[in-house]
Short mmCIF file of N, CA and C in Angstrom, two decimals:
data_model
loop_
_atom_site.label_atom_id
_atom_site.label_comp_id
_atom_site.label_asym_id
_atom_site.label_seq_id
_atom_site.Cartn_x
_atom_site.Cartn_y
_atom_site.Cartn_z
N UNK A 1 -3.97 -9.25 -4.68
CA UNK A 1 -3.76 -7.93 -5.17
C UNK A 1 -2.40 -7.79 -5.83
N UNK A 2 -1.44 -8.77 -5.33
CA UNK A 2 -0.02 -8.36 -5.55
C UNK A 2 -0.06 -8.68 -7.35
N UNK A 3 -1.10 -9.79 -7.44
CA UNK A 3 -1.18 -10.40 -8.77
C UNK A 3 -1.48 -9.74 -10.31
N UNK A 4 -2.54 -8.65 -9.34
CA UNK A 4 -3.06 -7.71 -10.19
C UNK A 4 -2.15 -6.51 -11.21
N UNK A 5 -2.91 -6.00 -12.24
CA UNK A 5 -1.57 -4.94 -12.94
C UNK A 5 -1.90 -3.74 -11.97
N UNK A 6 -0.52 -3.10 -11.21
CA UNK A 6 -0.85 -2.08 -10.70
C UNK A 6 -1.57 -0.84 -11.04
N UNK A 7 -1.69 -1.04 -12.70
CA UNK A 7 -2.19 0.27 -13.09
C UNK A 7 -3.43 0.06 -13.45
N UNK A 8 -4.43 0.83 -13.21
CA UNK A 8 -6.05 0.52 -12.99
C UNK A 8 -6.44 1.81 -13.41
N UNK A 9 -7.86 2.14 -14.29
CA UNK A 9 -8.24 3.23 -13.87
C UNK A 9 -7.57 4.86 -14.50
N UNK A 10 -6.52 4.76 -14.90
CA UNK A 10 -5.55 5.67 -15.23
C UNK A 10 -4.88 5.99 -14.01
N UNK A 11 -4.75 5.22 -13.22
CA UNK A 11 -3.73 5.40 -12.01
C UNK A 11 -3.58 4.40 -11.06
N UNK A 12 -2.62 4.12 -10.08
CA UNK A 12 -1.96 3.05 -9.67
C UNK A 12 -2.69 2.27 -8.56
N UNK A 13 -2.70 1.40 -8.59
CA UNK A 13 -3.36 0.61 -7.15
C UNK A 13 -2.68 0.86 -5.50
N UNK A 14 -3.11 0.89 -5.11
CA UNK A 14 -2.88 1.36 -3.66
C UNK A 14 -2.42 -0.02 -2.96
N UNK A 15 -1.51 0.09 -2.45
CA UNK A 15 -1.04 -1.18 -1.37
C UNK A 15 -0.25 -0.87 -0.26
N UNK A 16 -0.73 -1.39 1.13
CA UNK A 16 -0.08 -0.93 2.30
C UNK A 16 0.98 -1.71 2.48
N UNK A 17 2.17 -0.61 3.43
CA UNK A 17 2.84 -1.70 4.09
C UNK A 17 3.07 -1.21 5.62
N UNK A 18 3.27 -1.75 6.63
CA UNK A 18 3.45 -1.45 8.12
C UNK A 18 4.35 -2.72 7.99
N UNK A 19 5.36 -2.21 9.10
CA UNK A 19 6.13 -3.36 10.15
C UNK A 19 6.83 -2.12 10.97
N UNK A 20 7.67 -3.12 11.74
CA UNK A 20 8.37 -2.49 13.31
C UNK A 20 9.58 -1.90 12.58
N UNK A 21 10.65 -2.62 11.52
CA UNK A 21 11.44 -2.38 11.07
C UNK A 21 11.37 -1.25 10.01
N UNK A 22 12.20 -0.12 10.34
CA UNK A 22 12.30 1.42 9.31
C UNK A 22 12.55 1.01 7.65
N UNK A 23 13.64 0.05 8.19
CA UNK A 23 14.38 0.08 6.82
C UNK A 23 14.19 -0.43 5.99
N UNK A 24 13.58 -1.88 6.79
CA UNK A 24 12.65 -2.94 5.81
C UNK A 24 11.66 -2.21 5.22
N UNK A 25 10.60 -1.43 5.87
CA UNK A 25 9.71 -0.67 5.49
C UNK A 25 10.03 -0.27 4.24
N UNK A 26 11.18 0.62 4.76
CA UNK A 26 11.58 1.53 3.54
C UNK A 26 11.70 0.78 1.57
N UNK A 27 12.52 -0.53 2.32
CA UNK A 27 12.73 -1.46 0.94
C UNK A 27 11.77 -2.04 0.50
N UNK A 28 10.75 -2.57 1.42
CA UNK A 28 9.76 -2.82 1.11
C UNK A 28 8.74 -1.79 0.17
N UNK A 29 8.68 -0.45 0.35
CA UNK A 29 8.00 0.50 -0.23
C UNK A 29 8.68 0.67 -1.76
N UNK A 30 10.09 0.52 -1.69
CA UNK A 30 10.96 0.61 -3.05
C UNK A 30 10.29 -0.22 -3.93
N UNK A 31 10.61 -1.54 -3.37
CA UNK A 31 10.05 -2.66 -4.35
C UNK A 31 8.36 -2.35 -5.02
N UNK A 32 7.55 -2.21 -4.13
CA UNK A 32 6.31 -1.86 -4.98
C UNK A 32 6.37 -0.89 -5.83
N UNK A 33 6.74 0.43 -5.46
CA UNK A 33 7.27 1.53 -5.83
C UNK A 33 7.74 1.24 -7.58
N UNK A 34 8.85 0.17 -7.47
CA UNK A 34 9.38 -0.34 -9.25
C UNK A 34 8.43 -0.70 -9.55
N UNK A 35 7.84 -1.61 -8.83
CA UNK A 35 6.49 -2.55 -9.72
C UNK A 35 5.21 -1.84 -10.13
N UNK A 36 5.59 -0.49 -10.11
CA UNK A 36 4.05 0.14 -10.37
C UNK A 36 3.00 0.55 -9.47
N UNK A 37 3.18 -0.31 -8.05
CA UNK A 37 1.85 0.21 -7.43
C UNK A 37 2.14 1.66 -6.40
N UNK A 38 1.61 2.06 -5.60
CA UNK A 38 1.26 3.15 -5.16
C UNK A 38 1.13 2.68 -3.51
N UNK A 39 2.51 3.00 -2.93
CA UNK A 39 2.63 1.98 -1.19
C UNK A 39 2.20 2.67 -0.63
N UNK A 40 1.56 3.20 0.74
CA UNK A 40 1.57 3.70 1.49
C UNK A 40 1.45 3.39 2.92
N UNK A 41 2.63 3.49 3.84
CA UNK A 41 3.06 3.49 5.25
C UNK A 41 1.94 3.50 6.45
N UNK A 42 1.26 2.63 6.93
CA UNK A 42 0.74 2.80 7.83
C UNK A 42 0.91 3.07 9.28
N UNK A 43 2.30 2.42 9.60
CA UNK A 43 3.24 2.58 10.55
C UNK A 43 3.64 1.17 11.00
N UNK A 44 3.69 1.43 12.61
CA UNK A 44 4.27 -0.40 13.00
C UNK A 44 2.86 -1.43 13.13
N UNK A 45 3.73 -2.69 12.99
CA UNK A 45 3.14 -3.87 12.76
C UNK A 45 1.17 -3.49 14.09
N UNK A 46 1.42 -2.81 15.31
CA UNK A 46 0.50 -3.00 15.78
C UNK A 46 -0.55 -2.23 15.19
N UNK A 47 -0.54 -1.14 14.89
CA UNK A 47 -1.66 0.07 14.63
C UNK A 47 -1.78 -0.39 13.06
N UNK A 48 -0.76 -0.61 12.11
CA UNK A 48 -1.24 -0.51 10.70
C UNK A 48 -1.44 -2.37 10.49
N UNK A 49 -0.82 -2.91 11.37
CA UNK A 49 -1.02 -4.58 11.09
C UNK A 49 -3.08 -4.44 11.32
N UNK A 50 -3.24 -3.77 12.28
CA UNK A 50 -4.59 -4.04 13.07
C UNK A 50 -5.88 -3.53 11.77
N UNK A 51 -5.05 -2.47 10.69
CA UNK A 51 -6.03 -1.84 9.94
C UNK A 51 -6.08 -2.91 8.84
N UNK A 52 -5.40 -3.84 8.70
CA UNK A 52 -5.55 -4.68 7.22
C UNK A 52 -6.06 -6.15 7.46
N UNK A 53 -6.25 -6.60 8.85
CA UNK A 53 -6.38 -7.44 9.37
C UNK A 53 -8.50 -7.88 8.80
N UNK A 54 -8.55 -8.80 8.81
CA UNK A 54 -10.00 -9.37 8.47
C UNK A 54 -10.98 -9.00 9.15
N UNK A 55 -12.09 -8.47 8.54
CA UNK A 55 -12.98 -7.33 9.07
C UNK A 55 -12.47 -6.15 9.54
N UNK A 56 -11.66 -5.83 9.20
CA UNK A 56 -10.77 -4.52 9.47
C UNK A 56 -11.51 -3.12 8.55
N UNK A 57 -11.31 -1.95 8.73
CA UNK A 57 -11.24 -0.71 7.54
C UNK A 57 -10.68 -1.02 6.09
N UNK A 58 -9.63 -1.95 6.41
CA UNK A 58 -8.80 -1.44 4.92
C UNK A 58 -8.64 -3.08 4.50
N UNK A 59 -9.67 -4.18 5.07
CA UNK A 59 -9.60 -5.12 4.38
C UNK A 59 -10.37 -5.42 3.48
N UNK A 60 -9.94 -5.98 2.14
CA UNK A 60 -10.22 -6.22 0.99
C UNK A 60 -10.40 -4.66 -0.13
N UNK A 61 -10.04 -3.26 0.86
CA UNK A 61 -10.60 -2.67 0.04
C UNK A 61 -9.27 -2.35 -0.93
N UNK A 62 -10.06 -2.20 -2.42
CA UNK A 62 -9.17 -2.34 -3.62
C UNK A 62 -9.26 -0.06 -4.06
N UNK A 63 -7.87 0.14 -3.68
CA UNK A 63 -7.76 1.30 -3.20
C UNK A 63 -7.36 2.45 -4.96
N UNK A 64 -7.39 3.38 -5.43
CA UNK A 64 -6.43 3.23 -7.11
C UNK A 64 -6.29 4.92 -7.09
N UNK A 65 -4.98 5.43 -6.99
CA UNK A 65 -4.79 6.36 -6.55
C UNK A 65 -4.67 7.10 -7.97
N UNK A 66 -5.53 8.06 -8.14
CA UNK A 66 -5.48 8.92 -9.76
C UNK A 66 -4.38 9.84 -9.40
N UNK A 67 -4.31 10.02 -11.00
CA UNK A 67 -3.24 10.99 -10.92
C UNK A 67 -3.74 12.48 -10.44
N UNK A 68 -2.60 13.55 -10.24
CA UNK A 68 -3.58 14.90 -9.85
C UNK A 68 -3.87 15.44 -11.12
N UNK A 69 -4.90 16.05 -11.00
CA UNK A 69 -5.63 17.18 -12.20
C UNK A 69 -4.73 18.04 -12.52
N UNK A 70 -4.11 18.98 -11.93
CA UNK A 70 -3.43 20.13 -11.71
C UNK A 70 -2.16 20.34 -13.80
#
């Protein structure tokens, strides 16, 4: 996914991030953030590691966040 152009669709690809660390988080969200895609925080490594994990909810799914109508 990381490979992919973040912009899809007329709006950005969706990519998670979770870990234990705030701040890493935080830089971690920056960096996608420049690159175009669309991060969103699941929380720590146990609860949001567990949602991306194989056969999981949110594995493989290819997520593309439109812009608002408004």
């Amino acid at each position: 996914m990381l490979g992919s152009d973040p912009h899809e669709a007329a709006g950005q690809r969706v990519i998670f991030v979770s870990g234990d660390d705030v701040d890493a988080k935080s830089e971690a969200r920056k960096l996608f953030d420049d690159a175009g895609f669309y991060a969103i925080d699941l929380g720590d490594l146990v609860t949001g590691g567990r949602m991306q994990q194989v056969r999981a909810p949110l594995s493989g799914v290819n997520l593309i966040r439109l812009p608002d109508a408004n």
